[in-house]
PDB file of C-alpha atoms in Angstrom:
ATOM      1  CA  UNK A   1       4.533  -5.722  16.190  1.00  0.00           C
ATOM      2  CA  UNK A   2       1.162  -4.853  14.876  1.00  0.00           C
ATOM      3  CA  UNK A   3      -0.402  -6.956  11.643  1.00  0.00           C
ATOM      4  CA  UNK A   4      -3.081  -5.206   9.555  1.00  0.00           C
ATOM      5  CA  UNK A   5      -4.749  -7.442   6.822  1.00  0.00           C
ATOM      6  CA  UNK A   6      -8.320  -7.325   5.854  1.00  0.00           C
ATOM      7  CA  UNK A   7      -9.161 -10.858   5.866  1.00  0.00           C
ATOM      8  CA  UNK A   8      -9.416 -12.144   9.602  1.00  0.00           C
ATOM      9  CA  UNK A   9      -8.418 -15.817   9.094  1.00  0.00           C
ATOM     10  CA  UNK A  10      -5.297 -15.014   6.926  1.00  0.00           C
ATOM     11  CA  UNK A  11      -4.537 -12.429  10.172  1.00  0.00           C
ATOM     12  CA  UNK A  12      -5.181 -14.917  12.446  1.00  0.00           C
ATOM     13  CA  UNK A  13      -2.945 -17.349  10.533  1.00  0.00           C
ATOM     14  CA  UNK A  14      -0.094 -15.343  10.111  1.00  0.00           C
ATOM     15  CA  UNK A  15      -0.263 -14.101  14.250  1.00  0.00           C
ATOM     16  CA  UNK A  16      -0.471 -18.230  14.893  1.00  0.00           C
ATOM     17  CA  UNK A  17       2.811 -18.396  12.860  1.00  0.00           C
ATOM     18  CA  UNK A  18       4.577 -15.362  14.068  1.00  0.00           C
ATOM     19  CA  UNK A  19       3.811 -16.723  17.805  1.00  0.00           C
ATOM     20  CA  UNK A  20       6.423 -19.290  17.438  1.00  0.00           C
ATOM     21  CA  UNK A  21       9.040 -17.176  16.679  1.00  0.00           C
ATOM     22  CA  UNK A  22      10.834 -16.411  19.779  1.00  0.00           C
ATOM     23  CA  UNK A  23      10.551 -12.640  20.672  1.00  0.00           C
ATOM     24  CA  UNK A  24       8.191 -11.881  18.730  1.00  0.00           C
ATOM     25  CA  UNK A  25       4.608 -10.461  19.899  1.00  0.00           C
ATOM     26  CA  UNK A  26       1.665  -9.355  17.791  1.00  0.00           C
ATOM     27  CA  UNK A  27       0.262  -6.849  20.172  1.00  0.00           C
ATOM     28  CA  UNK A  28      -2.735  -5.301  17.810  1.00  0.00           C
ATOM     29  CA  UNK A  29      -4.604  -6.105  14.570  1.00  0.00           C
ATOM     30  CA  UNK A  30      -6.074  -3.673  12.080  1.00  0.00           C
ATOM     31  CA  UNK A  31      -8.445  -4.346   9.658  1.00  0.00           C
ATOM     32  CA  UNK A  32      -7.460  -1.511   7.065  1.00  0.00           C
ATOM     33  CA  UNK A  33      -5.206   1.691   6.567  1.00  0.00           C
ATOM     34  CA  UNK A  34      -6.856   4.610   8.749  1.00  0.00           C
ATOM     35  CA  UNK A  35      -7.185   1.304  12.017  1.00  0.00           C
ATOM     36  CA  UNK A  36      -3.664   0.857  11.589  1.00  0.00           C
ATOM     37  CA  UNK A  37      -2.153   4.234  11.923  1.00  0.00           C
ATOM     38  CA  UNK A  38      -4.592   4.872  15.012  1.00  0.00           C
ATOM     39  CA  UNK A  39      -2.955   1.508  16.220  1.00  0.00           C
ATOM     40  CA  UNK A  40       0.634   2.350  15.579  1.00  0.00           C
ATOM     41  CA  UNK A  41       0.295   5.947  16.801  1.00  0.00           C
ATOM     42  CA  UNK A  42      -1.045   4.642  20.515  1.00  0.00           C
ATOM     43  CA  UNK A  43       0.867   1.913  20.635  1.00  0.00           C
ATOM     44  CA  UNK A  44       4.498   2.912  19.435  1.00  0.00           C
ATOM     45  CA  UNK A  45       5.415  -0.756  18.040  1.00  0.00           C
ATOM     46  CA  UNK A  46       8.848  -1.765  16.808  1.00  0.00           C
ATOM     47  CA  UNK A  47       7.625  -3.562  13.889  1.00  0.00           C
ATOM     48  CA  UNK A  48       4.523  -3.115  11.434  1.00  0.00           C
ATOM     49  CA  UNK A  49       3.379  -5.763   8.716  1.00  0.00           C
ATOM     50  CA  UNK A  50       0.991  -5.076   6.515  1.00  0.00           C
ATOM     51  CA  UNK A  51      -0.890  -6.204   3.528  1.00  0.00           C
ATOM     52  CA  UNK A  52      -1.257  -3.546   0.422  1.00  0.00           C
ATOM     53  CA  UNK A  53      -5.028  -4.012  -0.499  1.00  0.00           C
ATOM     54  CA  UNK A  54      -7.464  -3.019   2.216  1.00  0.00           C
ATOM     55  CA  UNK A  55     -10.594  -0.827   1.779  1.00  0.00           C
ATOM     56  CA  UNK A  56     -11.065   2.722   2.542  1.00  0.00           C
ATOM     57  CA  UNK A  57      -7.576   3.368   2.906  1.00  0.00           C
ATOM     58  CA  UNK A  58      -4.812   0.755   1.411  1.00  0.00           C
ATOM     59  CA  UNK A  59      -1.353  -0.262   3.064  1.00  0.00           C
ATOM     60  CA  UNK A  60       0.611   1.905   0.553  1.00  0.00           C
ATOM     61  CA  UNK A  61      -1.165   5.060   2.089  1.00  0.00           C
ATOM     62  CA  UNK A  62      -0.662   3.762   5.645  1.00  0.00           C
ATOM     63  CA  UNK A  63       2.906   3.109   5.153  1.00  0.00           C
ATOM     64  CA  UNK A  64       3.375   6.491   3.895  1.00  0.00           C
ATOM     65  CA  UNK A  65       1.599   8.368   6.607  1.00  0.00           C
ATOM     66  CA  UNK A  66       3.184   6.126   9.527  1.00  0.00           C
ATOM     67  CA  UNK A  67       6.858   7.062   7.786  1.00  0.00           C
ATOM     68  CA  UNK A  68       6.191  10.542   8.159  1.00  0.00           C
ATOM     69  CA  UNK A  69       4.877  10.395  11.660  1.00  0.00           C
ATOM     70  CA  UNK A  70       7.127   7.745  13.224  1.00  0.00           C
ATOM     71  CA  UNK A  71      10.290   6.945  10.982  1.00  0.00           C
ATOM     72  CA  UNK A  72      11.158   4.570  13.272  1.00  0.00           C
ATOM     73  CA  UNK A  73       8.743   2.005  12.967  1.00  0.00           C
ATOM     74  CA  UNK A  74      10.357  -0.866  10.589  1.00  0.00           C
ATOM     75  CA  UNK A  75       7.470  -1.352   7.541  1.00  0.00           C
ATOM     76  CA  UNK A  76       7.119  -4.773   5.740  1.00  0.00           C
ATOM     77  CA  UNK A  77       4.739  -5.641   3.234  1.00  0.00           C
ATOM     78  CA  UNK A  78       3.244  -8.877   3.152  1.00  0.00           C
ATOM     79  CA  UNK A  79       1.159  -8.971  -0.163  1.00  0.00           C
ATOM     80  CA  UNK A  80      -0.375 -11.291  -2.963  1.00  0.00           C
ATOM     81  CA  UNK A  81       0.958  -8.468  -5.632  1.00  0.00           C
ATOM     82  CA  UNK A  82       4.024  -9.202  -6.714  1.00  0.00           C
ATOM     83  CA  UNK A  83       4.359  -6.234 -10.092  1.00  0.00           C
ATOM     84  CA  UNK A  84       7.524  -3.752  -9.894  1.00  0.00           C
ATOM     85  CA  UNK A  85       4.762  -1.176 -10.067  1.00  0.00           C
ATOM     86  CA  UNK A  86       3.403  -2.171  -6.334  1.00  0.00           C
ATOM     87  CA  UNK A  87       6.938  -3.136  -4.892  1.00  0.00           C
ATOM     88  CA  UNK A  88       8.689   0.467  -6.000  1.00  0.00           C
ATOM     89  CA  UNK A  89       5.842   2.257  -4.258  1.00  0.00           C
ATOM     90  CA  UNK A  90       6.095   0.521  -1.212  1.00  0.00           C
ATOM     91  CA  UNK A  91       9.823   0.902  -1.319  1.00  0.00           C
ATOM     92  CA  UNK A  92       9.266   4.739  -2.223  1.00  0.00           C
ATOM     93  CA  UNK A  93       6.599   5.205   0.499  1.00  0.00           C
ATOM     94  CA  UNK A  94       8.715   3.606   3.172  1.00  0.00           C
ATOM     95  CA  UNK A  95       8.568   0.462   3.025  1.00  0.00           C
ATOM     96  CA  UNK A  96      11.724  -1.430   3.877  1.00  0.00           C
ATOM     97  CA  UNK A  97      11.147  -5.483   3.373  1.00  0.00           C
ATOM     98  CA  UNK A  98       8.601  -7.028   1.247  1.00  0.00           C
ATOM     99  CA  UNK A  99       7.198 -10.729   1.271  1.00  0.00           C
ATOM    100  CA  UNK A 100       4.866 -12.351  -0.860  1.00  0.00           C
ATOM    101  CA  UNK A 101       1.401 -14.195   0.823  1.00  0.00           C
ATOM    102  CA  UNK A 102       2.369 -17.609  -0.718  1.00  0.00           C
ATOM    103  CA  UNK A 103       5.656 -17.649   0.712  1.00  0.00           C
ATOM    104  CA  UNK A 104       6.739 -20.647   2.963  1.00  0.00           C
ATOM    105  CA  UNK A 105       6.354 -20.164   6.619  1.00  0.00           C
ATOM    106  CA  UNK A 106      10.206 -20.364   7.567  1.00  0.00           C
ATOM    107  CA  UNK A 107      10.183 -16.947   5.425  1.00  0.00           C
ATOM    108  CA  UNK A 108       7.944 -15.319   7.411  1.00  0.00           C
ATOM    109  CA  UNK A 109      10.149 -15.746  10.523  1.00  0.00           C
ATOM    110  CA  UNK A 110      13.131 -14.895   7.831  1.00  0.00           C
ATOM    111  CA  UNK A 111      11.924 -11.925   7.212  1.00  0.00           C
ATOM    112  CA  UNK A 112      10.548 -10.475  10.372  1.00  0.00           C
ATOM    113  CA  UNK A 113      14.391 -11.115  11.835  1.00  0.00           C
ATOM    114  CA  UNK A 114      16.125  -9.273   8.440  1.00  0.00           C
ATOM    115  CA  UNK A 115      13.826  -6.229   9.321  1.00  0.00           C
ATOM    116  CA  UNK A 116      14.945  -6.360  13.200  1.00  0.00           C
ATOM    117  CA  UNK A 117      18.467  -6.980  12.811  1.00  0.00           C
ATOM    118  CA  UNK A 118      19.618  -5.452   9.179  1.00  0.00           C
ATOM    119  CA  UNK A 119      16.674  -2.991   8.413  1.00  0.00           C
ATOM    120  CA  UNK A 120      15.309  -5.034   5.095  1.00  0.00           C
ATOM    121  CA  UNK A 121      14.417  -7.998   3.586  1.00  0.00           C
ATOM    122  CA  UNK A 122      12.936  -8.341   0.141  1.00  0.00           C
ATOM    123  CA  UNK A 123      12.335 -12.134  -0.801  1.00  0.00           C
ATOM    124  CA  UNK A 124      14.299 -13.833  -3.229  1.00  0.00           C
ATOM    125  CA  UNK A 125      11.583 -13.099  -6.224  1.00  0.00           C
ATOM    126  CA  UNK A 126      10.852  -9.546  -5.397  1.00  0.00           C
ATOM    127  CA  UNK A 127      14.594  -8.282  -5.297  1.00  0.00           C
ATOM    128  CA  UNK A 128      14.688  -9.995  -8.770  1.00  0.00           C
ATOM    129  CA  UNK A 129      11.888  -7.751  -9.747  1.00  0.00           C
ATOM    130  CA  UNK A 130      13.766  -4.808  -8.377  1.00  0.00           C
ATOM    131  CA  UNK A 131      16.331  -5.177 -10.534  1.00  0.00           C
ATOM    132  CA  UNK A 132      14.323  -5.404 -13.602  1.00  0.00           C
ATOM    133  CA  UNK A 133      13.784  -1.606 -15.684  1.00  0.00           C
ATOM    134  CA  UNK A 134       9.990  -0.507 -14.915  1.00  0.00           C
ATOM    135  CA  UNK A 135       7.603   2.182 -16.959  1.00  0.00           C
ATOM    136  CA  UNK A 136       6.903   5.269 -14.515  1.00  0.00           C
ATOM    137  CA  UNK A 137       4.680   4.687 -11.435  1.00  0.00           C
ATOM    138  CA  UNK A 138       1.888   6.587 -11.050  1.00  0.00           C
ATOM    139  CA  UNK A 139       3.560   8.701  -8.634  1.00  0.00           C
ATOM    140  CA  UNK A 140       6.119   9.437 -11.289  1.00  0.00           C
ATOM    141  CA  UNK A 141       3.430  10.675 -13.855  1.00  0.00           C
ATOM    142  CA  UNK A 142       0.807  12.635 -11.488  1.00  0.00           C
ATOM    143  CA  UNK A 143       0.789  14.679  -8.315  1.00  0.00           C
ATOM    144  CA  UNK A 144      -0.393  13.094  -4.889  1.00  0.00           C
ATOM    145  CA  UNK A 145      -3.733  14.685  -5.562  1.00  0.00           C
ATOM    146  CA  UNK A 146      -4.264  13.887  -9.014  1.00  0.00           C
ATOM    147  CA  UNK A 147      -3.472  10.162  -7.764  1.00  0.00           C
ATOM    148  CA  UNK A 148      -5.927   9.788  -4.874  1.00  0.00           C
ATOM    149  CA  UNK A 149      -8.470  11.227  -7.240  1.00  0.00           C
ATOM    150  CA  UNK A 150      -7.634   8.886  -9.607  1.00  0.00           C
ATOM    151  CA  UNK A 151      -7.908   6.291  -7.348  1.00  0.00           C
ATOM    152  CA  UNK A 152     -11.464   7.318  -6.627  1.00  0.00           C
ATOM    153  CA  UNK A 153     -12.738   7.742 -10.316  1.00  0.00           C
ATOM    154  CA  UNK A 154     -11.356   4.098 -10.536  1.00  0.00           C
ATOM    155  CA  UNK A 155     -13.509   2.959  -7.622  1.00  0.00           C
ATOM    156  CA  UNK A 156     -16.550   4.282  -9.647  1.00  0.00           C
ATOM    157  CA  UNK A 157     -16.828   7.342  -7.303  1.00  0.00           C
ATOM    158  CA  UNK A 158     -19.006  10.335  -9.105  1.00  0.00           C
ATOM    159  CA  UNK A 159     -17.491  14.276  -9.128  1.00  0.00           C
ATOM    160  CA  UNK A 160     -19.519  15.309  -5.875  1.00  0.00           C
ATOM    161  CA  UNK A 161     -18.763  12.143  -4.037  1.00  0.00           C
ATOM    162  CA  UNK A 162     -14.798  12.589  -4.623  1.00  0.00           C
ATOM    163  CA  UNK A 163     -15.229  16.573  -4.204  1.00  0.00           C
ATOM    164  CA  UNK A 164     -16.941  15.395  -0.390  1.00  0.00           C
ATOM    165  CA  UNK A 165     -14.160  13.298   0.664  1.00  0.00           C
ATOM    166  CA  UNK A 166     -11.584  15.717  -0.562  1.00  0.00           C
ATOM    167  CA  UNK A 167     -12.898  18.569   0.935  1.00  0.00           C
ATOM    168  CA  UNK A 168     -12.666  20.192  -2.974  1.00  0.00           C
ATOM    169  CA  UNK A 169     -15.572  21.466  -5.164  1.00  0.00           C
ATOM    170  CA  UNK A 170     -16.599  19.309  -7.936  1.00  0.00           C
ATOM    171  CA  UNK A 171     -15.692  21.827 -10.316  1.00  0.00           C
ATOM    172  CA  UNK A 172     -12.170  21.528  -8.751  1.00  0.00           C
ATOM    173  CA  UNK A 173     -12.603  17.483  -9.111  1.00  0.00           C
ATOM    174  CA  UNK A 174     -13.538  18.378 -12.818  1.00  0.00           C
ATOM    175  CA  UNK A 175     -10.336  20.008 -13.431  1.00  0.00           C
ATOM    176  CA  UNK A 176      -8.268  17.407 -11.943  1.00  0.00           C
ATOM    177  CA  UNK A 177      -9.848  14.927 -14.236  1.00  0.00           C
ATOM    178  CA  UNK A 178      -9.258  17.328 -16.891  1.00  0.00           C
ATOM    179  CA  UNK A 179      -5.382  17.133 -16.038  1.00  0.00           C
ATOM    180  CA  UNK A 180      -4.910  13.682 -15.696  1.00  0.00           C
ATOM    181  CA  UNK A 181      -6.542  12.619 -18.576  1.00  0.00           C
ATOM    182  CA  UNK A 182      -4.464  15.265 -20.490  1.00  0.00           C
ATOM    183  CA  UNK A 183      -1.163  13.693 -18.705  1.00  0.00           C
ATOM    184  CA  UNK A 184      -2.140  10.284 -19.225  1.00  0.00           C
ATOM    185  CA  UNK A 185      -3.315  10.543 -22.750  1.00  0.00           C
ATOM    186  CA  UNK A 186      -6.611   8.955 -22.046  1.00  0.00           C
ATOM    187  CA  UNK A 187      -9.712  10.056 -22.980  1.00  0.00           C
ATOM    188  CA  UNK A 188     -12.200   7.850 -20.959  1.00  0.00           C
ATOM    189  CA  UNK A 189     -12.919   6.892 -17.284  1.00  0.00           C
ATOM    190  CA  UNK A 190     -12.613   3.241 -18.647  1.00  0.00           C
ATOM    191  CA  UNK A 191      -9.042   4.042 -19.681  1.00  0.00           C
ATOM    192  CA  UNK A 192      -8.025   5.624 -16.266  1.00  0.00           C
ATOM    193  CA  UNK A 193      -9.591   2.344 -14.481  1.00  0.00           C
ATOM    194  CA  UNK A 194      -7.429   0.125 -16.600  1.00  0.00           C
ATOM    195  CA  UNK A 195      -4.612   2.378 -15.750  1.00  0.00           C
ATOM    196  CA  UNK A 196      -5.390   2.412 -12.212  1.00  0.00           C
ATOM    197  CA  UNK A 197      -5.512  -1.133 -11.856  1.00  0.00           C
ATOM    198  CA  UNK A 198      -2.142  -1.663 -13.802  1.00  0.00           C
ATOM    199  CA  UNK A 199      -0.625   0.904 -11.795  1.00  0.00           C
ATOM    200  CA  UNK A 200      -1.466  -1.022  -8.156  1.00  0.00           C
ATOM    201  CA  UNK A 201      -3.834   1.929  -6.994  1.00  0.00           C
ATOM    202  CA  UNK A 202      -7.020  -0.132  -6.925  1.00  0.00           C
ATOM    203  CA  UNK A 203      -7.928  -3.610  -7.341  1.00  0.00           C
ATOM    204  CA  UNK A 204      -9.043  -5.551 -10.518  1.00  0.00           C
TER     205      UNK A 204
END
């Protein structure tokens, strides 16, 4: 399997767990999104675990991009966000198992064997937050564009910086703004943060 988390000692803690768990080998670590998919894509591994907030591009992203490419790479999230908002879109991204960072260690060794053998695991407190009725996600309300630029307004990114990334104009960037706030019913970049962070796309 390969682990991606952006904190080093909680990696190397949760490699020195899974290394007691008989058949089990973490053969790469990424640091964030864009790492991870390079890793994955050269190395093929059964298994991928991955944390949700990680800079530059977040696990949510990377799951969705290493679904497309390799469907058959098993996806669990291990994560301190525990909102239906952040579990549906891992679910809806490709995601199939979900564990929370404070759970006890046995779980981790639960989970990583539910995944193998059955293809999911969800712990006991995030299937109960399945079940409960959530508003829209983001992805629900806005188009794939409109939410990564979204995301980047959020992160305090200006109109030219966003239209460089994107490889858009900022005029383009302008309009997009235009739309969301329009969808939304906001009327302020504060707004959209707050929304943003509710939503899971960036972090308080």
């Amino acid at each position: 399997m390969v682990l991606a988390d952006d904190h080093e000692l909680v990696r190397s803690g949760i490699k020195a767990l899974l290394s007691m768990v008989d058949g089990v080998e973490v053969i790469a670590e990424a640091s964030d999104g864009h790492e991870l998919i390079t890793l994955v894509e050269s190395l093929k591994p059964e298994l991928v675990m991955t944390d949700i907030s990680m800079p530059g591009m977040d696990g949510i992203t990377a799951i969705a991009e290493i679904h497309k490419r390799q469907p058959e790479v098993k996806l669990l999230v291990l994560s301190m966000y525990d909102t239906v908002d952040f579990v549906k879109r891992a679910v809806a991204n490709g995601a199939c198992g979900y564990l929370m960072k404070d759970a006890p260690p046995f779980e981790l060794e639960q989970a990583v064997r539910s995944v193998m053998a059955t293809g999911s695991y969800y712990s006991p407190a995030i299937a109960q937050r399945l079940l409960q009725p959530s508003e829209p996600t983001a992805d629900d309300e806005l188009t794939q564009r409109q939410v990564e630029i979204l995301k980047l307004i959020a992160q305090g990114r200006a109109s030219k910086e966003i239209a460089f990334e994107l490889g858009l104009s900022p005029k383009t960037v302008d309009v997009h703004r235009a739309r969301i706030m329009d969808r939304l019913q906001l009327n302020d970049i504060a707004s959209l943060t707050l929304y943003a962070v509710r939503k899971g796309l960036v972090k308080p």
